[in-house]
Amino acid sequence: MGIKWRHRALPAAPLALALLAATGCDSTPAARPTPTAEPSASVARVCAKPAAGPATAPAGAVSVDPAVAGDLAAKTKSSPPNTTFWLRPGKHRLEPDRYAQVIPKEGNSYLGAPGAVLDGHKTNQYAFGGAARKVTISHLTVQGFVAPHNEGVVNHDSADGWVIEHATIQNNSGAGLMAGVRQQVRASCLRDNGQYGMNAYKTGGRISGLVVEGNEITGNNRDDWERRRPGCGCTGGVKFWAVDGADVRGNWVHDNRGAGLWADTNNNDFLIEDNVLEANDGAALIYETSYNAVIRKNTIRRNNWVEGRKHADRGDTFPFATVYLSESGGEPRIPARTDKIEIDRNVLENNWSGITLWENADRFCNSPANTSTGDCTLLVKNTDRCAQPAIAAAPLYADCRWKTQRVDIHGNRFVLDKAVVDCTVQCDRMAVLANYGTYPDWSPYQGERVAEAITRKQHNRWHDNVYLGPWKFVAHDPSRILDSGQWQGTPYQQDAGSTFRARDGG
């Protein structure tokens, strides 16, 4: 895809940070939370209880025979647009060629009877592709396809206006599905796919009007791509790229290997609400080099135990968090439903650490350290402008970098019982920090400029939260570890109106 990302940049050498040799944590690298059998709140349980499709063909529908290999693709080809296809009970197969996918026509609907399965038999790469708009896939199980890395099985070509509902997309390589403009994914099970449950990426364009609602998203990144390609940033339950407007509501995102939800590179205008995000190996939510979001009323439990513990066991002092904002913030000049990142009325319970606001001083447009290769901010159209001498002065000094700014964290409940997390240190932190700028040699952001800005000048604010457990706070850089009094006092003045009760899980 031409987009590479590493989970973070290491703090620069001039900070002279001493790494901790021992963490007091269970050092078993493969230790994972017990798989979650039931969600912690009322939310989608669609994988165990999928809604059944119609037992008989709707009026006017074309019936598809599972006994005839390739019947679905052939009848799609011979039928006009806006045709409804009813897949009879049984296991449907495509022709035994890796490119024998179904190519829908505009307005087609594919409706599965109870027990209808479209199976790629580890031979076919894609199930549904092409550029046709307004295609609907419902009550159908799609499994056993072998899409290549970074590609998807359903809506392979990111066509617009698709609706995927009451579907089960499972046990495929690559991503279970891709996304296009105004796509709706509702009440579906995205389970045990090799890379992503969904990869919301459209080659050469932006996605808008995306709805992801009432789905169960679990067990994805089965092929463990971060281990196979360290630092690729290419995994998660759902990955969003350059999405301008997304509603992510009422989903149960759990037990994924890596992050649960990950918005990466020039996303904007997200509403993430009423989800249950739990027992994901990595962060529940990463919002990276992106803008303007409302993150509210989510239940976030037992995330980041595997990734957080792994880094702590290595002696890494970076505050790896369960909600991780990396070079992301509010920007009033970019239209959205908010001009901030608002994180409010969430419950975070027994995760590995809480919320980290991070900004890499060396990551900006035209910098070799910009791991979103070739991309620039939404405020600068011509990346070449971000060079000396212009970058050292307004407006490019501000506009050539993604900034973690205007983040408002309030009304949340943070609960930590270290006995539950099985940790004594490094799992208990909130943080706002940056590294010491060093690279490249023409960078105008060298030294502590960015660390000072993110900590004290960019309107990042915690207030009116409730803390239960032995929380610590990190400000400016990883070496500054504060108690609640220092965090609330000068010069940081964070968490005004918040309450603290330090007893574990109290």
Short mmCIF file of C-alpha atoms in Angstrom, two decimals:
data_model
loop_
_atom_site.label_atom_id
_atom_site.label_comp_id
_atom_site.label_asym_id
_atom_site.label_seq_id
_atom_site.Cartn_x
_atom_site.Cartn_y
_atom_site.Cartn_z
CA MET A 1 0.00 0.00 0.00
CA GLY A 2 2.98 2.28 0.26
CA ILE A 3 2.08 3.14 3.84
CA LYS A 4 4.43 1.90 6.50
CA TRP A 5 4.27 2.68 10.18
CA ARG A 6 6.05 1.69 13.31
CA HIS A 7 4.22 1.63 16.60
CA ARG A 8 6.21 4.63 17.82
CA ALA A 9 9.60 6.25 17.46
CA LEU A 10 12.03 5.44 20.24
CA PRO A 11 12.86 8.36 22.53
CA ALA A 12 15.96 10.06 21.16
CA ALA A 13 19.39 9.51 22.66
CA PRO A 14 19.83 13.05 24.07
CA LEU A 15 17.17 12.29 26.65
CA ALA A 16 19.64 9.90 28.25
CA LEU A 17 16.85 7.79 29.72
CA ALA A 18 17.75 4.89 31.95
CA LEU A 19 15.79 1.78 31.00
CA LEU A 20 14.32 -0.29 33.77
CA ALA A 21 15.80 -3.75 33.89
CA ALA A 22 12.95 -5.43 35.73
CA THR A 23 9.23 -4.82 35.51
CA GLY A 24 7.78 -7.07 38.17
CA CYS A 25 5.44 -8.49 35.55
CA ASP A 26 4.79 -11.98 34.29
CA SER A 27 7.50 -12.35 31.67
CA THR A 28 5.81 -14.98 29.52
CA PRO A 29 5.87 -13.32 26.06
CA ALA A 30 2.95 -15.32 24.74
CA ALA A 31 0.69 -14.72 27.75
CA ARG A 32 -2.71 -13.58 26.52
CA PRO A 33 -5.95 -12.74 28.29
CA THR A 34 -8.43 -15.57 28.56
CA PRO A 35 -10.63 -15.43 25.44
CA THR A 36 -13.79 -13.48 26.09
CA ALA A 37 -16.88 -15.69 26.03
CA GLU A 38 -19.39 -12.90 26.67
CA PRO A 39 -19.15 -9.14 26.35
CA SER A 40 -18.95 -7.00 29.45
CA ALA A 41 -21.99 -4.95 28.45
CA SER A 42 -25.02 -5.23 26.18
CA VAL A 43 -23.56 -5.35 22.69
CA ALA A 44 -23.41 -7.38 19.49
CA ARG A 45 -23.11 -11.18 19.86
CA VAL A 46 -23.56 -11.91 16.21
CA CYS A 47 -20.90 -14.61 15.74
CA ALA A 48 -22.57 -17.05 18.13
CA LYS A 49 -26.11 -16.07 17.16
CA PRO A 50 -26.20 -15.02 13.50
CA ALA A 51 -29.54 -13.93 12.13
CA ALA A 52 -30.99 -16.44 9.68
CA GLY A 53 -31.72 -15.52 6.10
CA PRO A 54 -34.94 -16.39 4.25
CA ALA A 55 -35.68 -20.11 3.90
CA THR A 56 -37.30 -19.58 0.52
CA ALA A 57 -36.32 -17.42 -2.42
CA PRO A 58 -37.81 -13.91 -2.43
CA ALA A 59 -40.12 -13.11 -5.33
CA GLY A 60 -38.12 -12.48 -8.50
CA ALA A 61 -34.83 -13.70 -7.05
CA VAL A 62 -32.42 -15.86 -9.03
CA SER A 63 -31.75 -19.12 -7.21
CA VAL A 64 -28.12 -20.25 -6.96
CA ASP A 65 -27.28 -23.96 -6.75
CA PRO A 66 -24.43 -25.04 -4.43
CA ALA A 67 -23.99 -28.26 -6.39
CA VAL A 68 -22.81 -26.32 -9.47
CA ALA A 69 -19.32 -24.88 -9.10
CA GLY A 70 -19.23 -21.30 -10.38
CA ASP A 71 -23.02 -20.99 -10.52
CA LEU A 72 -23.04 -17.70 -8.59
CA ALA A 73 -20.47 -15.97 -10.81
CA ALA A 74 -22.07 -17.29 -14.01
CA LYS A 75 -25.59 -16.20 -13.09
CA THR A 76 -24.31 -12.81 -11.98
CA LYS A 77 -22.69 -12.35 -15.37
CA SER A 78 -25.80 -13.34 -17.30
CA SER A 79 -28.30 -11.33 -15.23
CA PRO A 80 -29.05 -7.58 -15.45
CA PRO A 81 -28.18 -5.00 -12.79
CA ASN A 82 -30.41 -4.78 -9.71
CA THR A 83 -30.92 -8.55 -9.57
CA THR A 84 -31.39 -10.35 -6.27
CA PHE A 85 -29.60 -13.70 -5.95
CA TRP A 86 -30.72 -16.21 -3.33
CA LEU A 87 -28.03 -18.71 -2.38
CA ARG A 88 -29.58 -22.00 -1.39
CA PRO A 89 -28.46 -23.87 1.75
CA GLY A 90 -25.10 -25.58 1.36
CA LYS A 91 -21.49 -24.82 0.49
CA HIS A 92 -21.14 -22.80 -2.72
CA ARG A 93 -17.91 -22.86 -4.71
CA LEU A 94 -16.40 -20.70 -7.43
CA GLU A 95 -14.46 -22.08 -10.39
CA PRO A 96 -11.06 -23.46 -9.26
CA ASP A 97 -9.08 -20.44 -10.41
CA ARG A 98 -7.66 -17.88 -8.02
CA TYR A 99 -9.28 -15.01 -9.97
CA ALA A 100 -12.71 -16.61 -10.39
CA GLN A 101 -14.44 -14.06 -8.13
CA VAL A 102 -17.99 -12.79 -8.48
CA ILE A 103 -18.22 -9.42 -10.29
CA PRO A 104 -21.54 -7.86 -9.25
CA LYS A 105 -23.50 -5.36 -11.31
CA GLU A 106 -24.89 -2.14 -9.87
CA GLY A 107 -27.68 -2.66 -7.36
CA ASN A 108 -27.25 -6.46 -7.09
CA SER A 109 -28.19 -8.18 -3.83
CA TYR A 110 -26.77 -11.49 -2.60
CA LEU A 111 -28.95 -13.12 0.02
CA GLY A 112 -28.07 -16.34 1.82
CA ALA A 113 -30.54 -18.96 2.94
CA PRO A 114 -29.94 -20.57 6.36
CA GLY A 115 -26.70 -22.52 6.03
CA ALA A 116 -25.54 -20.83 2.82
CA VAL A 117 -21.73 -20.58 2.67
CA LEU A 118 -19.51 -19.23 -0.09
CA ASP A 119 -16.20 -21.07 0.35
CA GLY A 120 -12.95 -20.23 -1.43
CA HIS A 121 -11.45 -23.62 -0.56
CA LYS A 122 -8.04 -21.96 -0.04
CA THR A 123 -7.91 -21.56 -3.83
CA ASN A 124 -9.80 -18.40 -4.76
CA GLN A 125 -8.27 -15.09 -3.71
CA TYR A 126 -11.42 -12.96 -3.77
CA ALA A 127 -15.13 -13.51 -3.28
CA PHE A 128 -16.68 -10.27 -4.58
CA GLY A 129 -14.87 -7.58 -6.59
CA GLY A 130 -15.35 -4.99 -9.31
CA ALA A 131 -16.51 -1.37 -9.36
CA ALA A 132 -20.30 -1.79 -9.24
CA ARG A 133 -22.06 0.47 -6.75
CA LYS A 134 -24.86 -0.22 -4.27
CA VAL A 135 -24.29 -3.94 -3.85
CA THR A 136 -25.82 -5.71 -0.84
CA ILE A 137 -24.54 -8.92 0.76
CA SER A 138 -26.59 -10.32 3.61
CA HIS A 139 -27.12 -13.51 5.63
CA LEU A 140 -24.18 -15.17 3.90
CA THR A 141 -21.04 -16.80 5.28
CA VAL A 142 -17.86 -16.07 3.28
CA GLN A 143 -14.84 -18.15 4.23
CA GLY A 144 -11.69 -19.89 3.04
CA PHE A 145 -10.43 -17.23 0.60
CA VAL A 146 -6.72 -16.44 0.31
CA ALA A 147 -6.41 -12.73 -0.41
CA PRO A 148 -2.82 -11.46 -0.51
CA HIS A 149 -1.36 -9.24 2.20
CA ASN A 150 -3.15 -5.83 2.38
CA GLU A 151 -5.94 -7.01 0.06
CA GLY A 152 -9.49 -8.07 0.88
CA VAL A 153 -12.01 -10.77 0.10
CA VAL A 154 -15.37 -8.96 -0.01
CA ASN A 155 -15.57 -5.70 -1.99
CA HIS A 156 -11.99 -6.26 -3.03
CA ASP A 157 -11.91 -3.14 -5.22
CA SER A 158 -13.45 -0.77 -2.62
CA ALA A 159 -16.53 0.03 -4.69
CA ASP A 160 -18.96 2.59 -3.28
CA GLY A 161 -22.29 2.24 -1.54
CA TRP A 162 -22.04 -1.42 -0.53
CA VAL A 163 -24.09 -2.79 2.37
CA ILE A 164 -22.84 -5.83 4.26
CA GLU A 165 -25.31 -6.94 6.92
CA HIS A 166 -26.01 -10.11 8.90
CA ALA A 167 -22.99 -11.66 7.19
CA THR A 168 -20.23 -13.86 8.58
CA ILE A 169 -16.82 -13.24 7.03
CA GLN A 170 -14.33 -15.63 8.59
CA ASN A 171 -11.15 -17.64 8.21
CA ASN A 172 -9.83 -15.80 5.19
CA SER A 173 -6.33 -14.55 4.46
CA GLY A 174 -5.74 -10.81 4.14
CA ALA A 175 -8.73 -8.69 5.13
CA GLY A 176 -12.24 -10.05 5.39
CA LEU A 177 -13.52 -7.03 3.51
CA MET A 178 -12.44 -3.70 2.06
CA ALA A 179 -14.50 -0.50 2.14
CA GLY A 180 -15.72 2.18 -0.23
CA VAL A 181 -17.56 5.49 0.05
CA ARG A 182 -20.84 5.29 2.02
CA GLN A 183 -20.31 1.64 2.86
CA GLN A 184 -22.39 0.20 5.68
CA VAL A 185 -21.29 -2.83 7.67
CA ARG A 186 -23.98 -3.83 10.11
CA ALA A 187 -24.73 -6.75 12.44
CA SER A 188 -22.01 -8.90 10.89
CA CYS A 189 -19.35 -11.24 12.25
CA LEU A 190 -15.80 -10.46 11.12
CA ARG A 191 -13.88 -13.33 12.65
CA ASP A 192 -10.46 -15.01 12.50
CA ASN A 193 -9.25 -13.39 9.30
CA GLY A 194 -5.53 -13.49 8.61
CA GLN A 195 -4.79 -9.76 8.66
CA TYR A 196 -7.82 -7.49 9.27
CA GLY A 197 -11.51 -7.96 9.84
CA MET A 198 -11.92 -4.92 7.57
CA ASN A 199 -9.34 -2.80 5.75
CA ALA A 200 -11.01 0.57 5.07
CA TYR A 201 -8.66 1.66 2.29
CA LYS A 202 -9.41 2.96 -1.19
CA THR A 203 -6.58 3.20 -3.70
CA GLY A 204 -6.10 6.76 -4.89
CA GLY A 205 -9.03 8.22 -2.98
CA ARG A 206 -10.71 8.98 0.33
CA ILE A 207 -13.60 7.13 1.91
CA SER A 208 -16.51 9.10 3.36
CA GLY A 209 -19.81 8.22 5.00
CA LEU A 210 -18.61 4.90 6.45
CA VAL A 211 -20.87 3.16 8.98
CA VAL A 212 -19.66 0.23 11.12
CA GLU A 213 -22.46 -0.66 13.50
CA GLY A 214 -23.48 -3.59 15.66
CA ASN A 215 -20.78 -5.99 14.49
CA GLU A 216 -18.67 -8.55 16.33
CA ILE A 217 -15.02 -8.21 15.31
CA THR A 218 -12.85 -10.89 16.87
CA GLY A 219 -9.77 -13.05 16.41
CA ASN A 220 -8.38 -11.09 13.46
CA ASN A 221 -4.70 -10.86 12.51
CA ARG A 222 -4.64 -14.60 12.91
CA ASP A 223 -1.46 -14.69 10.80
CA ASP A 224 0.34 -12.34 13.23
CA TRP A 225 1.67 -9.92 10.62
CA GLU A 226 3.42 -7.61 13.08
CA ARG A 227 5.66 -10.51 14.04
CA ARG A 228 6.24 -11.51 10.42
CA ARG A 229 6.97 -7.90 9.36
CA PRO A 230 8.05 -6.04 12.49
CA GLY A 231 6.83 -2.46 12.59
CA CYS A 232 4.56 -2.80 9.56
CA GLY A 233 1.56 -1.26 11.32
CA CYS A 234 -0.59 -3.51 9.16
CA THR A 235 -2.90 -5.34 11.56
CA GLY A 236 -5.95 -5.06 13.76
CA GLY A 237 -9.62 -5.77 14.03
CA VAL A 238 -10.32 -2.83 11.68
CA LYS A 239 -7.82 -0.48 10.03
CA PHE A 240 -8.97 2.88 8.64
CA TRP A 241 -6.93 4.87 6.10
CA ALA A 242 -7.90 8.36 4.86
CA VAL A 243 -11.52 8.03 5.96
CA ASP A 244 -13.38 11.35 6.13
CA GLY A 245 -16.47 10.67 8.22
CA ALA A 246 -17.08 7.37 10.01
CA ASP A 247 -19.63 6.25 12.60
CA VAL A 248 -18.35 3.27 14.58
CA ARG A 249 -21.13 2.32 17.00
CA GLY A 250 -22.25 -0.58 19.13
CA ASN A 251 -19.59 -3.06 18.05
CA TRP A 252 -18.00 -5.80 20.17
CA VAL A 253 -14.29 -5.70 19.27
CA HIS A 254 -12.46 -8.36 21.21
CA ASP A 255 -9.59 -10.85 21.28
CA ASN A 256 -7.91 -9.51 18.16
CA ARG A 257 -4.17 -10.04 17.85
CA GLY A 258 -2.86 -6.48 17.86
CA ALA A 259 -5.04 -3.37 18.05
CA GLY A 260 -8.82 -3.49 18.12
CA LEU A 261 -9.52 -0.34 16.05
CA TRP A 262 -6.75 1.58 14.31
CA ALA A 263 -7.23 4.82 12.33
CA ASP A 264 -3.98 5.57 10.50
CA THR A 265 -3.07 8.56 8.29
CA ASN A 266 -5.34 11.52 7.53
CA ASN A 267 -8.59 10.19 8.92
CA ASN A 268 -11.08 12.82 10.06
CA ASP A 269 -14.50 13.21 11.66
CA PHE A 270 -14.91 9.92 13.52
CA LEU A 271 -17.66 9.08 16.00
CA ILE A 272 -16.65 6.06 18.09
CA GLU A 273 -19.35 5.36 20.65
CA ASP A 274 -21.12 2.65 22.64
CA ASN A 275 -18.61 -0.03 21.67
CA VAL A 276 -17.17 -2.74 23.89
CA LEU A 277 -13.43 -3.04 23.23
CA GLU A 278 -11.88 -5.80 25.27
CA ALA A 279 -9.10 -8.35 25.53
CA ASN A 280 -7.30 -7.19 22.39
CA ASP A 281 -3.58 -8.03 22.51
CA GLY A 282 -2.62 -4.44 21.73
CA ALA A 283 -4.34 -1.10 22.17
CA ALA A 284 -8.11 -0.97 22.10
CA LEU A 285 -7.91 2.13 19.91
CA ILE A 286 -5.09 3.85 18.00
CA TYR A 287 -5.80 7.21 16.35
CA GLU A 288 -2.71 8.14 14.34
CA THR A 289 -1.80 11.17 12.19
CA SER A 290 -5.49 11.99 12.03
CA TYR A 291 -8.00 14.67 13.00
CA ASN A 292 -11.22 15.52 14.85
CA ALA A 293 -12.99 12.67 16.62
CA VAL A 294 -15.60 11.99 19.28
CA ILE A 295 -14.78 8.93 21.42
CA ARG A 296 -17.51 8.46 23.98
CA LYS A 297 -19.48 5.99 26.10
CA ASN A 298 -17.28 3.01 25.25
CA THR A 299 -16.48 0.13 27.61
CA ILE A 300 -12.76 -0.65 27.33
CA ARG A 301 -11.49 -3.63 29.35
CA ARG A 302 -8.43 -5.90 29.60
CA ASN A 303 -6.70 -4.57 26.49
CA ASN A 304 -2.98 -4.31 25.73
CA TRP A 305 -1.91 -7.03 28.15
CA VAL A 306 0.25 -8.80 25.56
CA GLU A 307 1.85 -5.81 23.79
CA GLY A 308 2.23 -3.70 26.92
CA ARG A 309 3.83 -6.52 28.88
CA LYS A 310 6.15 -7.41 26.01
CA HIS A 311 7.64 -3.92 25.88
CA ALA A 312 7.85 -3.60 29.66
CA ASP A 313 9.69 -6.91 29.90
CA ARG A 314 12.24 -5.50 27.47
CA GLY A 315 12.84 -2.57 29.81
CA ASP A 316 11.13 -0.07 27.51
CA THR A 317 9.93 2.96 29.49
CA PHE A 318 7.57 4.31 26.82
CA PRO A 319 3.97 4.48 28.15
CA PHE A 320 2.28 2.04 25.79
CA ALA A 321 -1.41 2.71 26.29
CA THR A 322 -4.83 1.26 25.66
CA VAL A 323 -6.07 4.44 23.93
CA TYR A 324 -3.13 5.80 21.95
CA LEU A 325 -3.26 9.13 20.12
CA SER A 326 -0.19 9.52 17.95
CA GLU A 327 0.25 12.87 16.14
CA SER A 328 -3.52 13.34 16.14
CA GLY A 329 -5.68 16.19 17.33
CA GLY A 330 -8.44 18.67 16.72
CA GLU A 331 -8.10 21.03 13.76
CA PRO A 332 -10.79 23.72 13.25
CA ARG A 333 -9.75 24.30 9.64
CA ILE A 334 -10.79 20.78 8.64
CA PRO A 335 -14.62 20.42 8.60
CA ALA A 336 -16.01 17.82 11.00
CA ARG A 337 -18.70 17.40 13.67
CA THR A 338 -16.14 18.61 16.24
CA ASP A 339 -12.95 20.65 16.10
CA LYS A 340 -11.35 18.63 18.91
CA ILE A 341 -10.68 15.08 19.88
CA GLU A 342 -13.21 14.56 22.62
CA ILE A 343 -12.74 11.51 24.88
CA ASP A 344 -15.59 11.44 27.33
CA ARG A 345 -17.85 9.17 29.39
CA ASN A 346 -15.83 6.04 28.71
CA VAL A 347 -15.07 3.30 31.24
CA LEU A 348 -11.52 1.95 31.10
CA GLU A 349 -11.04 -1.00 33.42
CA ASN A 350 -7.97 -3.15 34.04
CA ASN A 351 -6.17 -2.37 30.83
CA TRP A 352 -2.41 -2.08 30.47
CA SER A 353 -2.21 1.69 31.12
CA GLY A 354 -4.73 4.30 30.06
CA ILE A 355 -4.45 7.11 27.51
CA THR A 356 -1.23 8.31 25.90
CA LEU A 357 -0.96 11.49 23.82
CA TRP A 358 2.24 11.28 21.79
CA GLU A 359 3.94 13.41 19.16
CA ASN A 360 7.11 12.34 17.38
CA ALA A 361 9.23 15.46 16.94
CA ASP A 362 10.94 13.96 13.88
CA ARG A 363 7.76 12.97 12.04
CA PHE A 364 6.49 15.62 9.63
CA CYS A 365 5.92 16.10 5.91
CA ASN A 366 9.04 15.51 3.82
CA SER A 367 11.00 14.08 6.74
CA PRO A 368 12.70 10.71 6.26
CA ALA A 369 11.24 9.85 9.68
CA ASN A 370 7.68 10.19 8.35
CA THR A 371 6.65 6.55 8.24
CA SER A 372 3.40 7.41 6.40
CA THR A 373 5.53 7.37 3.27
CA GLY A 374 4.66 10.06 0.73
CA ASP A 375 1.80 11.52 2.77
CA CYS A 376 1.50 15.05 4.08
CA THR A 377 -0.99 16.68 6.40
CA LEU A 378 -4.44 17.71 5.17
CA LEU A 379 -3.31 21.33 5.47
CA VAL A 380 -0.49 21.13 2.91
CA LYS A 381 -1.25 19.91 -0.61
CA ASN A 382 2.32 20.03 -1.95
CA THR A 383 4.68 18.04 0.25
CA ASP A 384 7.72 19.66 -1.39
CA ARG A 385 6.81 22.96 0.27
CA CYS A 386 7.81 21.44 3.62
CA ALA A 387 11.50 22.20 3.26
CA GLN A 388 13.97 24.85 4.34
CA PRO A 389 13.74 27.77 4.50
CA ALA A 390 9.94 27.99 4.29
CA ILE A 391 9.22 25.27 6.86
CA ALA A 392 10.94 27.26 9.60
CA ALA A 393 8.33 30.06 9.43
CA ALA A 394 4.56 30.42 9.57
CA PRO A 395 2.36 28.92 8.26
CA LEU A 396 4.36 25.85 7.27
CA TYR A 397 6.08 25.48 10.65
CA ALA A 398 2.68 24.53 12.07
CA ASP A 399 1.02 23.02 9.01
CA CYS A 400 3.76 20.59 7.91
CA ARG A 401 3.36 18.39 10.98
CA TRP A 402 0.53 16.36 12.42
CA LYS A 403 -0.03 17.76 15.89
CA THR A 404 -1.48 16.19 19.00
CA GLN A 405 -3.57 19.15 20.04
CA ARG A 406 -7.02 20.13 21.33
CA VAL A 407 -7.59 16.77 23.02
CA ASP A 408 -10.28 17.00 25.73
CA ILE A 409 -10.40 14.03 28.13
CA HIS A 410 -13.21 14.30 30.67
CA GLY A 411 -15.98 12.45 32.44
CA ASN A 412 -14.20 9.09 32.15
CA ARG A 413 -13.78 6.39 34.77
CA PHE A 414 -10.33 4.79 34.97
CA VAL A 415 -10.10 1.61 37.06
CA LEU A 416 -6.90 -0.36 37.67
CA ASP A 417 -6.34 -3.42 39.85
CA LYS A 418 -2.77 -4.57 39.31
CA ALA A 419 -3.58 -8.00 40.70
CA VAL A 420 -5.99 -8.50 37.80
CA VAL A 421 -3.53 -7.21 35.20
CA ASP A 422 -0.73 -9.21 36.90
CA CYS A 423 1.73 -6.34 36.94
CA THR A 424 3.55 -4.22 39.50
CA VAL A 425 4.92 -1.39 37.33
CA GLN A 426 4.50 0.24 33.90
CA CYS A 427 0.84 -0.71 33.49
CA ASP A 428 -0.49 2.28 35.42
CA ARG A 429 0.18 5.38 33.32
CA MET A 430 -1.55 8.30 31.64
CA ALA A 431 0.80 10.31 29.47
CA VAL A 432 1.32 13.39 27.32
CA LEU A 433 4.81 13.49 25.82
CA ALA A 434 7.17 13.74 22.86
CA ASN A 435 10.73 12.77 22.03
CA TYR A 436 13.73 15.06 21.72
CA GLY A 437 13.91 16.27 18.11
CA THR A 438 17.12 15.33 16.30
CA TYR A 439 16.38 14.34 12.70
CA PRO A 440 16.84 15.28 9.89
CA ASP A 441 19.53 17.90 10.31
CA TRP A 442 17.36 20.57 8.59
CA SER A 443 14.40 19.98 10.91
CA PRO A 444 13.06 23.12 12.62
CA TYR A 445 11.63 20.93 15.42
CA GLN A 446 14.87 19.88 17.09
CA GLY A 447 15.38 19.82 20.82
CA GLU A 448 12.47 20.07 23.27
CA ARG A 449 10.22 22.29 21.13
CA VAL A 450 7.63 19.60 20.43
CA ALA A 451 7.73 18.17 23.95
CA GLU A 452 7.04 21.63 25.36
CA ALA A 453 4.25 22.23 22.85
CA ILE A 454 2.33 19.01 23.37
CA THR A 455 2.61 19.25 27.14
CA ARG A 456 1.80 22.91 27.72
CA LYS A 457 0.82 24.81 24.56
CA GLN A 458 -1.48 22.67 22.41
CA HIS A 459 -4.60 22.67 24.60
CA ASN A 460 -4.49 19.04 25.65
CA ARG A 461 -6.56 18.72 28.78
CA TRP A 462 -7.68 16.08 31.27
CA HIS A 463 -10.45 17.16 33.70
CA ASP A 464 -13.38 15.87 35.76
CA ASN A 465 -12.38 12.20 35.58
CA VAL A 466 -12.53 9.48 38.24
CA TYR A 467 -9.42 7.40 39.01
CA LEU A 468 -9.62 4.19 41.02
CA GLY A 469 -6.29 2.48 41.58
CA PRO A 470 -2.61 3.46 41.77
CA TRP A 471 -2.36 5.66 38.67
CA LYS A 472 0.79 7.53 37.66
CA PHE A 473 1.23 10.27 35.09
CA VAL A 474 3.94 10.99 32.53
CA ALA A 475 4.49 14.50 31.14
CA HIS A 476 6.90 15.95 28.57
CA ASP A 477 9.11 12.84 28.22
CA PRO A 478 9.24 9.30 29.65
CA SER A 479 11.56 10.30 32.49
CA ARG A 480 9.01 12.61 34.15
CA ILE A 481 6.76 10.32 36.18
CA LEU A 482 4.33 12.19 38.41
CA ASP A 483 1.86 11.43 41.17
CA SER A 484 -1.63 12.90 41.05
CA GLY A 485 -0.63 15.98 43.07
CA GLN A 486 2.23 16.81 40.71
CA TRP A 487 0.00 16.17 37.72
CA GLN A 488 -2.61 18.60 39.04
CA GLY A 489 -0.05 21.17 40.16
CA THR A 490 2.08 23.73 38.36
CA PRO A 491 3.21 23.62 35.59
CA TYR A 492 0.98 20.85 34.22
CA GLN A 493 -2.34 21.70 35.90
CA GLN A 494 -4.11 18.62 34.58
CA ASP A 495 -7.23 16.85 35.87
CA ALA A 496 -8.92 19.79 37.55
CA GLY A 497 -12.11 18.55 39.19
CA SER A 498 -11.01 14.91 39.03
CA THR A 499 -11.08 12.48 41.95
CA PHE A 500 -8.44 9.95 42.90
CA ARG A 501 -8.63 6.85 45.10
CA ALA A 502 -5.35 5.03 45.01
CA ARG A 503 -6.32 1.65 46.48
CA ASP A 504 -6.04 -0.97 43.73
CA GLY A 505 -9.33 -1.34 41.95
CA GLY A 506 -11.09 0.52 44.75
#
